[in-house]
Tab-separated table of C-alpha atoms and ligand atoms in Angstrom:
chain	number	residue	atom	x	y	z
A	1401	UNK	CA	-0.066	0.213	0.247
A	1402	UNK	CA	1.386	3.549	-1.156
A	1403	UNK	CA	1.449	5.775	2.018
A	1404	UNK	CA	2.227	8.708	0.193
A	1405	UNK	CA	2.246	9.204	-3.420
A	1406	UNK	CA	0.703	10.757	-6.938
A	1407	UNK	CA	-1.762	10.334	-8.990
A	1408	UNK	CA	-1.196	12.161	-12.851
A	1409	UNK	CA	-4.164	12.301	-14.982
A	1410	UNK	CA	-3.177	11.321	-18.468
A	1411	UNK	CA	-6.556	12.746	-20.212
A	1412	UNK	CA	-5.982	15.380	-18.728
A	1413	UNK	CA	-2.029	16.282	-19.985
A	1414	UNK	CA	-3.326	14.873	-23.984
A	1415	UNK	CA	-6.030	17.354	-23.224
A	1416	UNK	CA	-3.436	20.094	-22.475
A	1417	UNK	CA	-1.307	19.322	-25.151
A	1418	UNK	CA	-4.541	19.000	-27.667
A	1419	UNK	CA	-5.474	22.475	-26.199
A	1420	UNK	CA	-1.593	24.331	-27.208
A	1421	UNK	CA	-1.670	22.787	-30.670
A	1422	UNK	CA	-4.454	24.418	-31.592
A	1423	UNK	CA	-2.969	28.134	-30.247
A	1424	UNK	CA	0.307	27.393	-32.685
A	1425	UNK	CA	0.130	28.546	-36.286
A	1426	UNK	CA	0.278	25.430	-39.292
A	1427	UNK	CA	3.496	23.251	-39.368
A	1428	UNK	CA	4.602	24.777	-36.012
A	1429	UNK	CA	6.638	21.904	-33.564
A	1430	UNK	CA	5.526	21.119	-30.739
A	1431	UNK	CA	8.180	19.585	-27.926
A	1432	UNK	CA	6.601	19.660	-24.048
A	1433	UNK	CA	9.592	20.191	-21.625
A	1434	UNK	CA	9.653	16.937	-19.482
A	1435	UNK	CA	12.700	18.728	-17.355
A	1436	UNK	CA	12.480	18.449	-13.488
A	1437	UNK	CA	10.614	14.675	-13.492
A	1438	UNK	CA	8.249	15.938	-15.852
A	1439	UNK	CA	7.473	19.162	-13.272
A	1440	UNK	CA	7.079	16.614	-10.463
A	1441	UNK	CA	4.479	14.460	-13.031
A	1442	UNK	CA	6.751	10.821	-13.571
A	1443	UNK	CA	9.269	11.690	-16.284
A	1444	UNK	CA	7.889	8.571	-18.559
A	1445	UNK	CA	4.946	8.621	-17.324
A	1446	UNK	CA	4.029	12.728	-18.793
A	1447	UNK	CA	6.530	12.149	-22.037
A	1448	UNK	CA	4.570	8.977	-22.990
A	1449	UNK	CA	0.631	10.850	-22.936
A	1450	UNK	CA	2.218	14.242	-24.150
A	1451	UNK	CA	3.573	12.032	-27.457
A	1452	UNK	CA	0.148	9.813	-27.321
A	1453	UNK	CA	-1.367	13.100	-27.138
A	1454	UNK	CA	0.126	14.947	-30.576
A	1455	UNK	CA	3.811	16.228	-29.289
A	1456	UNK	CA	6.407	16.234	-31.231
A	1457	UNK	CA	9.110	17.089	-29.595
A	1458	UNK	CA	10.347	16.559	-26.011
A	1459	UNK	CA	12.956	18.464	-23.634
A	1460	UNK	CA	14.825	17.791	-21.027
A	1461	UNK	CA	17.739	19.917	-18.988
A	1462	UNK	CA	20.053	16.995	-18.281
A	1463	UNK	CA	21.616	14.568	-20.227
A	1464	UNK	CA	20.380	11.454	-17.207
A	1465	UNK	CA	16.506	12.366	-18.408
A	1466	UNK	CA	17.880	11.652	-21.643
A	1467	UNK	CA	19.418	7.999	-21.233
A	1468	UNK	CA	16.316	7.252	-18.426
A	1469	UNK	CA	13.449	8.509	-21.468
A	1470	UNK	CA	16.134	5.868	-23.931
A	1471	UNK	CA	15.807	3.303	-21.144
A	1472	UNK	CA	12.271	3.374	-21.350
A	1473	UNK	CA	11.519	3.224	-25.017
A	1474	UNK	CA	10.497	6.872	-26.571
A	1475	UNK	CA	12.745	7.431	-29.753
A	1476	UNK	CA	11.169	10.973	-30.282
A	1477	UNK	CA	13.532	13.776	-30.669
A	1478	UNK	CA	14.947	14.951	-27.669
A	1479	UNK	CA	16.553	18.508	-27.062
A	1480	UNK	CA	18.517	18.530	-23.679
A	1481	UNK	CA	19.078	22.548	-23.016
A	1482	UNK	CA	21.498	22.110	-19.909
A	1483	UNK	CA	24.947	21.661	-19.439
A	1484	UNK	CA	26.866	18.207	-20.403
A	1485	UNK	CA	29.959	17.608	-18.865
A	1486	UNK	CA	31.868	16.862	-22.074
A	1487	UNK	CA	33.753	13.416	-20.642
A	1488	UNK	CA	29.643	12.528	-21.684
A	1489	UNK	CA	29.121	14.324	-25.032
A	1490	UNK	CA	29.930	11.038	-26.787
A	1491	UNK	CA	26.733	9.054	-24.785
A	1492	UNK	CA	24.692	11.844	-25.485
A	1493	UNK	CA	25.861	11.675	-29.287
A	1494	UNK	CA	24.620	7.731	-29.276
A	1495	UNK	CA	21.270	8.311	-27.686
A	1496	UNK	CA	20.337	10.869	-30.400
A	1497	UNK	CA	20.166	13.655	-28.186
A	1498	UNK	CA	20.100	17.442	-29.403
A	1499	UNK	CA	21.922	19.767	-27.434
A	1500	UNK	CA	21.802	23.539	-26.241
A	1501	UNK	CA	25.548	25.159	-27.699
A	1502	UNK	CA	27.075	27.872	-26.943
A	1503	UNK	CA	30.737	27.375	-26.685
A	1504	UNK	CA	33.539	26.330	-28.763
A	1505	UNK	CA	34.807	23.190	-26.905
A	1506	UNK	CA	30.868	21.826	-26.419
A	1507	UNK	CA	30.596	22.304	-30.329
A	1508	UNK	CA	34.061	20.188	-30.520
A	1509	UNK	CA	33.489	17.462	-28.018
A	1510	UNK	CA	30.608	17.239	-30.113
A	1511	UNK	CA	32.341	16.980	-33.009
A	1512	UNK	CA	34.730	13.974	-31.645
A	1513	UNK	CA	31.805	12.394	-30.142
A	1514	UNK	CA	30.268	12.263	-33.409
A	1515	UNK	CA	33.201	11.123	-35.282
A	1516	UNK	CA	33.864	8.095	-32.276
A	1517	UNK	CA	30.196	6.862	-31.953
A	1518	UNK	CA	29.620	7.362	-36.132
A	1519	UNK	CA	26.207	9.307	-35.428
A	1520	UNK	CA	25.818	12.999	-36.686
A	1521	UNK	CA	26.095	15.315	-33.656
A	1522	UNK	CA	23.444	17.800	-33.129
A	1523	UNK	CA	23.077	21.145	-31.802
A	1524	UNK	CA	20.877	24.278	-31.102
A	1525	UNK	CA	22.563	27.334	-30.769
A	1526	UNK	CA	21.264	29.727	-28.291
A	1527	UNK	CA	21.553	33.190	-28.607
A	1528	UNK	CA	21.269	36.223	-26.020
A	1529	UNK	CA	18.558	38.172	-26.506
A	1530	UNK	CA	18.519	39.592	-22.776
A	1531	UNK	CA	17.881	36.687	-19.950
A	1532	UNK	CA	21.841	37.098	-19.481
A	1533	UNK	CA	21.300	32.856	-18.809
A	1534	UNK	CA	22.986	30.651	-21.258
A	1535	UNK	CA	23.054	32.444	-25.247
A	1536	UNK	CA	25.532	34.518	-27.031
A	1537	UNK	CA	25.507	37.942	-29.327
A	1538	UNK	CA	24.844	37.449	-32.860
A	1539	UNK	CA	28.342	37.950	-33.891
A	1540	UNK	CA	30.081	35.149	-31.541
A	1541	UNK	CA	26.825	32.844	-32.532
A	1542	UNK	CA	27.658	33.205	-36.024
A	1543	UNK	CA	31.169	31.868	-35.680
A	1544	UNK	CA	30.147	29.161	-33.382
A	1545	UNK	CA	28.154	28.230	-36.532
A	1546	UNK	CA	31.268	28.705	-38.783
A	1547	UNK	CA	33.372	26.000	-36.472
A	1548	UNK	CA	30.312	23.821	-36.611
A	1549	UNK	CA	30.111	23.845	-40.369
A	1550	UNK	CA	34.079	23.259	-40.734
A	1551	UNK	CA	33.827	20.604	-37.997
A	1552	UNK	CA	31.164	18.687	-39.198
A	1553	UNK	CA	28.204	19.187	-36.624
A	1554	UNK	CA	24.695	20.180	-37.659
A	1555	UNK	CA	23.093	23.437	-36.660
A	1556	UNK	CA	19.948	22.435	-36.489
A	1557	UNK	CA	18.185	24.967	-34.602
A	1558	UNK	CA	18.988	28.261	-33.470
A	1559	UNK	CA	16.867	29.366	-28.992
A	1560	UNK	CA	15.819	32.014	-27.400
A	1561	UNK	CA	14.163	32.663	-24.124
A	1562	UNK	CA	12.583	35.090	-22.505
A	1563	UNK	CA	13.478	36.248	-19.144
A	1564	UNK	CA	10.392	38.857	-18.450
A	1565	UNK	CA	7.263	37.185	-19.728
A	1566	UNK	CA	5.003	35.736	-16.973
A	1567	UNK	CA	6.246	37.904	-14.865
A	1568	UNK	CA	4.172	41.173	-15.959
A	1569	UNK	CA	1.179	41.572	-18.585
A	1570	UNK	CA	3.838	44.589	-20.025
A	1571	UNK	CA	5.028	42.597	-22.715
A	1572	UNK	CA	7.502	44.951	-23.679
A	1573	UNK	CA	11.046	43.430	-22.931
A	1574	UNK	CA	10.234	40.552	-24.711
A	1575	UNK	CA	9.028	41.720	-27.923
A	1576	UNK	CA	12.823	43.469	-27.795
A	1577	UNK	CA	14.159	39.755	-27.254
A	1578	UNK	CA	11.720	38.785	-29.753
A	1579	UNK	CA	13.198	41.880	-32.099
A	1580	UNK	CA	17.000	40.878	-30.769
A	1581	UNK	CA	16.281	37.307	-32.356
A	1582	UNK	CA	14.779	37.882	-35.630
A	1583	UNK	CA	17.692	39.758	-36.235
A	1584	UNK	CA	20.199	37.802	-34.428
A	1585	UNK	CA	18.896	34.653	-37.070
A	1586	UNK	CA	18.406	36.938	-39.531
A	1587	UNK	CA	23.028	37.697	-39.559
A	1588	UNK	CA	23.754	34.252	-39.713
A	1589	UNK	CA	21.075	33.629	-42.555
A	1590	UNK	CA	23.342	36.672	-44.058
A	1591	UNK	CA	26.387	34.701	-43.377
A	1592	UNK	CA	25.116	31.708	-45.656
A	1593	UNK	CA	24.026	29.639	-43.061
A	1594	UNK	CA	20.652	29.991	-42.121
A	1595	UNK	CA	19.187	28.242	-38.744
A	1596	UNK	CA	16.602	24.722	-40.162
A	1597	UNK	CA	14.807	25.832	-37.167
A	1598	UNK	CA	14.108	29.176	-34.355
A	1599	UNK	CA	12.802	28.597	-31.747
A	1600	UNK	CA	11.708	30.809	-28.601
A	1601	UNK	CA	8.440	30.481	-26.820
A	1602	UNK	CA	7.349	29.408	-23.583
A	1603	UNK	CA	4.260	28.111	-22.451
A	1604	UNK	CA	3.539	32.291	-22.030
A	1605	UNK	CA	4.790	32.996	-24.970
A	1606	UNK	CA	2.678	30.235	-26.960
A	1607	UNK	CA	-0.404	31.924	-26.142
A	1608	UNK	CA	0.080	35.193	-25.373
A	1609	UNK	CA	2.822	36.236	-28.663
A	1610	UNK	CA	2.481	34.071	-31.791
A	1611	UNK	CA	5.012	36.026	-33.681
A	1612	UNK	CA	7.654	34.350	-30.942
A	1613	UNK	CA	6.127	30.514	-31.719
A	1614	UNK	CA	9.001	30.329	-35.653
A	1615	UNK	CA	9.691	26.923	-36.201
A	1616	UNK	CA	8.250	25.452	-32.807
A	1617	UNK	CA	7.232	26.102	-29.595
A	1618	UNK	CA	9.048	24.620	-25.788
A	1619	UNK	CA	6.060	24.670	-23.667
A	1620	UNK	CA	6.412	23.055	-20.465
A	1621	UNK	CA	3.718	23.901	-16.589
A	1622	UNK	CA	1.057	25.094	-19.626
A	1623	UNK	CA	1.402	21.561	-20.776
A	1624	UNK	CA	0.813	19.853	-17.070
A	1625	UNK	CA	-2.335	22.145	-16.488
A	1626	UNK	CA	-1.323	25.502	-14.629
A	1627	UNK	CA	-0.605	28.671	-15.944
A	1628	UNK	CA	2.019	29.966	-15.900
A	1629	UNK	CA	1.217	33.095	-13.310
A	1630	UNK	CA	-1.582	34.962	-13.045
A	1631	UNK	CA	-0.643	38.300	-14.832
A	1632	UNK	CA	-0.345	35.374	-17.983
A	1633	UNK	CA	-4.041	34.102	-17.347
A	1634	UNK	CA	-4.731	38.063	-17.099
A	1635	UNK	CA	-2.882	39.473	-20.636
A	1636	UNK	CA	-4.935	35.849	-21.610
A	1637	UNK	CA	-8.261	37.027	-21.129
A	1638	UNK	CA	-7.134	40.344	-22.425
A	1639	UNK	CA	-6.145	38.892	-26.004
A	1640	UNK	CA	-9.370	36.851	-25.650
A	1641	UNK	CA	-7.015	33.023	-25.333
A	1642	UNK	CA	-8.713	32.911	-22.033
A	1643	UNK	CA	-10.539	29.250	-23.890
A	1644	UNK	CA	-7.288	27.867	-23.552
A	1645	UNK	CA	-8.518	25.020	-21.518
A	1646	UNK	CA	-6.291	23.750	-19.296
A	1647	UNK	CA	-6.857	21.157	-16.805
A	1648	UNK	CA	-4.631	20.531	-13.738
A	1649	UNK	CA	-3.426	16.695	-13.343
A	1650	UNK	CA	-1.598	15.859	-10.342
A	1651	UNK	CA	-2.996	14.960	-7.422
A	1652	UNK	CA	-0.908	13.763	-4.516
A	1653	UNK	CA	-2.213	11.842	-2.299
A	1654	UNK	CA	-1.387	10.613	1.936
A	1655	UNK	CA	-3.272	8.073	4.067
A	1656	UNK	CA	-4.157	8.392	7.784
A	1657	UNK	CA	-1.425	7.043	9.849
A	1658	UNK	CA	-2.852	7.674	13.243
A	1659	UNK	CA	-5.971	9.332	14.826
A	1660	UNK	CA	-6.369	10.895	18.503
A	1661	UNK	CA	-8.210	13.153	20.638
A	1662	UNK	CA	-5.798	15.839	22.492
A	1663	UNK	CA	-7.178	18.261	24.739
A	1664	UNK	CA	-8.660	21.432	25.204
A	1665	UNK	CA	-4.270	23.267	25.911
A	1666	UNK	CA	-1.906	20.602	24.790
A	1667	UNK	CA	0.535	21.238	22.250
A	1668	UNK	CA	0.735	19.901	18.858
A	1669	UNK	CA	4.723	19.544	16.833
A	1670	UNK	CA	7.861	20.162	17.566
A	1671	UNK	CA	8.222	24.212	19.163
A	1672	UNK	CA	4.746	23.881	20.366
A	1673	UNK	CA	4.180	26.589	18.082
A	1674	UNK	CA	-0.029	25.060	18.071
A	1675	UNK	CA	-1.596	25.255	20.800
A	1676	UNK	CA	-5.487	23.715	20.859
A	1677	UNK	CA	-8.210	25.721	21.734
A	1678	UNK	CA	-10.772	23.205	22.489
A	1679	UNK	CA	-10.479	18.959	22.800
A	1680	UNK	CA	-9.231	18.389	18.936
A	1681	UNK	CA	-9.051	15.368	17.082
A	1682	UNK	CA	-6.078	14.080	15.308
A	1683	UNK	CA	-5.056	12.798	12.326
A	1684	UNK	CA	-1.311	12.103	11.583
A	1685	UNK	CA	-0.274	12.176	7.780
A	1686	UNK	CA	3.030	10.086	7.042
A	1687	UNK	CA	4.377	13.117	4.795
A	1688	UNK	CA	6.809	15.420	5.282
A	1689	UNK	CA	9.603	17.891	4.337
A	1690	UNK	CA	10.977	15.359	3.097
A	1691	UNK	CA	8.716	14.470	0.492
A	1692	UNK	CA	8.445	17.445	-0.763
A	1693	UNK	CA	5.645	18.610	1.677
A	1694	UNK	CA	7.391	23.032	2.410
A	1695	UNK	CA	7.782	23.265	6.451
A	1696	UNK	CA	6.746	26.787	5.645
A	1697	UNK	CA	3.605	24.538	5.199
A	1698	UNK	CA	3.075	24.746	9.159
A	1699	UNK	CA	0.283	25.723	10.917
A	1700	UNK	CA	-0.514	27.264	7.712
A	1701	UNK	CA	-2.148	24.496	4.393
A	1702	UNK	CA	-4.901	22.967	4.775
A	1703	UNK	CA	-5.281	19.260	3.130
A	1704	UNK	CA	-9.092	17.662	2.316
A	1705	UNK	CA	-10.266	15.146	4.019
A	1706	UNK	CA	-13.559	13.222	3.486
A	1707	UNK	CA	-14.070	16.694	0.799
A	1708	UNK	CA	-13.467	18.680	3.450
A	1709	UNK	CA	-10.338	21.177	4.294
A	1710	UNK	CA	-8.379	19.666	7.328
A	1711	UNK	CA	-5.585	22.691	8.698
A	1712	UNK	CA	-2.128	21.278	9.475
A	1713	UNK	CA	-1.360	22.245	13.063
A	1714	UNK	CA	2.052	22.776	14.182
A	1715	UNK	CA	5.126	22.210	12.292
A	1716	UNK	CA	5.320	19.904	9.491
A	1717	UNK	CA	7.951	17.364	10.238
A	1718	UNK	CA	10.824	15.546	7.995
A	1719	UNK	CA	8.401	12.208	7.361
A	1720	UNK	CA	4.821	13.517	9.017
A	1721	UNK	CA	2.283	16.345	9.546
A	1722	UNK	CA	-0.530	16.391	12.303
A	1723	UNK	CA	-4.470	17.721	10.991
A	1724	UNK	CA	-6.955	18.827	12.347
A	1725	UNK	CA	-10.229	16.774	11.668
A	1726	UNK	CA	-12.192	17.489	14.488
A	1727	UNK	CA	-15.382	18.847	12.326
A	1728	UNK	CA	-15.021	15.905	9.918
A	1729	UNK	CA	-17.034	13.163	11.564
A	1730	UNK	CA	-15.596	8.937	10.129
A	1731	UNK	CA	-12.520	9.566	9.815
A	1732	UNK	CA	-10.818	6.688	9.819
A	1733	UNK	CA	-7.464	4.612	9.782
A	1734	UNK	CA	-5.395	4.535	6.521
A	1735	UNK	CA	-7.726	6.637	4.432
A	1736	UNK	CA	-7.207	8.514	1.545
A	1737	UNK	CA	-6.089	12.384	2.259
A	1738	UNK	CA	-5.623	14.951	-0.875
A	1739	UNK	CA	-2.516	16.883	-0.407
A	1740	UNK	CA	-2.748	18.611	-3.436
A	1741	UNK	CA	-5.810	18.749	-6.046
A	1742	UNK	CA	-9.523	18.061	-5.878
A	1743	UNK	CA	-11.227	16.058	-3.848
A	1744	UNK	CA	-15.506	16.277	-4.103
A	1745	UNK	CA	-16.313	19.867	-4.772
A	1746	UNK	CA	-13.080	20.913	-2.951
A	1747	UNK	CA	-9.776	21.648	-4.248
A	1748	UNK	CA	-6.363	22.869	-2.975
A	1749	UNK	CA	-4.229	24.220	-5.918
A	1750	UNK	CA	-0.758	24.405	-6.511
A	1751	UNK	CA	-1.167	27.883	-6.868
A	1752	UNK	CA	-2.664	28.357	-3.697
A	1753	UNK	CA	-0.216	26.400	-2.151
A	1754	UNK	CA	2.622	28.121	-3.664
A	1755	UNK	CA	1.175	31.664	-2.481
A	1756	UNK	CA	1.656	29.797	1.430
A	1757	UNK	CA	4.778	28.882	0.518
A	1758	UNK	CA	5.798	32.374	-0.842
A	1759	UNK	CA	6.560	30.737	-4.285
A	1760	UNK	CA	5.266	30.193	-7.704
A	1761	UNK	CA	3.127	27.095	-8.467
A	1762	UNK	CA	6.732	25.618	-10.878
A	1763	UNK	CA	8.545	25.053	-7.669
A	1764	UNK	CA	5.463	23.767	-6.113
A	1765	UNK	CA	5.074	20.661	-8.358
A	1766	UNK	CA	8.986	20.272	-9.549
A	1767	UNK	CA	9.790	19.253	-5.441
A	1768	UNK	CA	7.344	17.217	-4.664
A	1769	UNK	CA	9.967	14.385	-3.753
A	1770	UNK	CA	10.900	12.114	-7.526
A	1771	UNK	CA	11.425	8.953	-4.079
A	1772	UNK	CA	7.270	8.954	-4.303
A	1773	UNK	CA	5.574	6.583	-6.805
A	1774	UNK	CA	3.177	8.244	-9.656
A	1775	UNK	CA	0.204	6.792	-11.212
A	1776	UNK	CA	-1.335	7.273	-14.277
A	1777	UNK	CA	-5.105	7.215	-13.944
A	1778	UNK	CA	-7.311	8.708	-17.084
A	1779	UNK	CA	-9.646	11.170	-15.915
A	1780	UNK	CA	-12.991	9.336	-17.811
A	1781	UNK	CA	-11.792	5.787	-16.007
A	1782	UNK	CA	-12.609	5.757	-11.825
A	1783	UNK	CA	-9.097	4.915	-10.146
A	1784	UNK	CA	-7.952	1.065	-9.656
A	1785	UNK	CA	-7.732	-0.352	-6.411
A	1786	UNK	CA	-4.251	0.386	-4.583
B	3152	PLP	C1	11.910	25.291	-18.741
B	3152	PLP	C2	12.271	25.479	-19.806
B	3152	PLP	C3	10.670	26.385	-20.736
B	3152	PLP	C4	9.310	25.475	-20.459
B	3152	PLP	O1	8.888	27.044	-19.697
B	3152	PLP	P1	7.354	26.581	-19.766
B	3152	PLP	O2	7.487	28.559	-18.400
B	3152	PLP	O3	7.300	26.066	-17.761
B	3152	PLP	O4	6.696	26.737	-20.694
B	3152	PLP	C5	11.076	26.935	-21.991
B	3152	PLP	N1	13.158	26.876	-22.661
B	3152	PLP	C6	13.585	26.275	-21.859
B	3152	PLP	C7	14.757	27.159	-22.119
B	3152	PLP	C8	13.285	25.869	-20.117
B	3152	PLP	O5	14.130	25.973	-19.682
């Protein structure tokens, strides 16, 4: 029996991909980002659902993720967006990964790896347009493209990434990045090396700024049914794109591990931070900050028991929390509790949890422990017995 686990509605994942697809201009490829354990949804489980729903490519951060996808029999094109050390480039080429590149060392390494492995090395050069994370300015990008040519490395694409699109309803900065991206791509074409593919858009750009779609979009958070931010939703409504119906797919669950009644005046948990004002029925749940249930949720969050909100009492421990079920009659040992997601008519959303912790929905879902099982469910069929 699972004590803490996540159920992932694969029907919702497929639905979200189809919703995103409807926003794309014809011919634009849809890459879904499955880094960070598919934003906490389970890497291969989510990747399979996205591909079944019509995704063309997958994007990951690290070689390890590419390795796991291939090991699970997923042979879709995969773009690796994070740094891969030179000693690992042979493995990357052997697994047919496409790699972001922004320096000579990586390109030379890819060339060596391709000769050794006997396969084509493909890179996507990253243009710096204002994020100042990865990327190089246009003149340097042209030099890197020349080096690729000399070294027999295929420049399959040129990419950039937006810095300030979901944090605001003012898209001036994003549009400036878009202009720089177009200028850089034009310079490369003028130098006789036009990029076969251009891509720039994350979820917010895909939804809000059609001109950012180019040949491919890289959508992450929206594919999981979550809006990139409240600002993005406001902008979408202004642009009449509120019909983008996203369905959250993840439900994080646990079970009651103990029930007890404590008297008025009793303290609950480390630091004695909660004092019962009346006789209180507590349920102990076997989930804690080790599992990604943030300690800032102490004395703040609610969980759902029998479709009713039960407040967390006292501090979140490493492997346990205590919740107040005084007003929820009939709670039983080992019954299911929802930490995140919906139960009956109630829901604890990733956005609500993010507000409690002082972060964003991205961090909430990606930090759910990778050690916890992800169980695929299809929203259209009833859950199988545990
Ligand atoms: C994570 C990431 C994305 C996806 O962003 P979302 O806001 O989740 O859609 C796209 N591109 C790059 C380079 C990323 O790192």
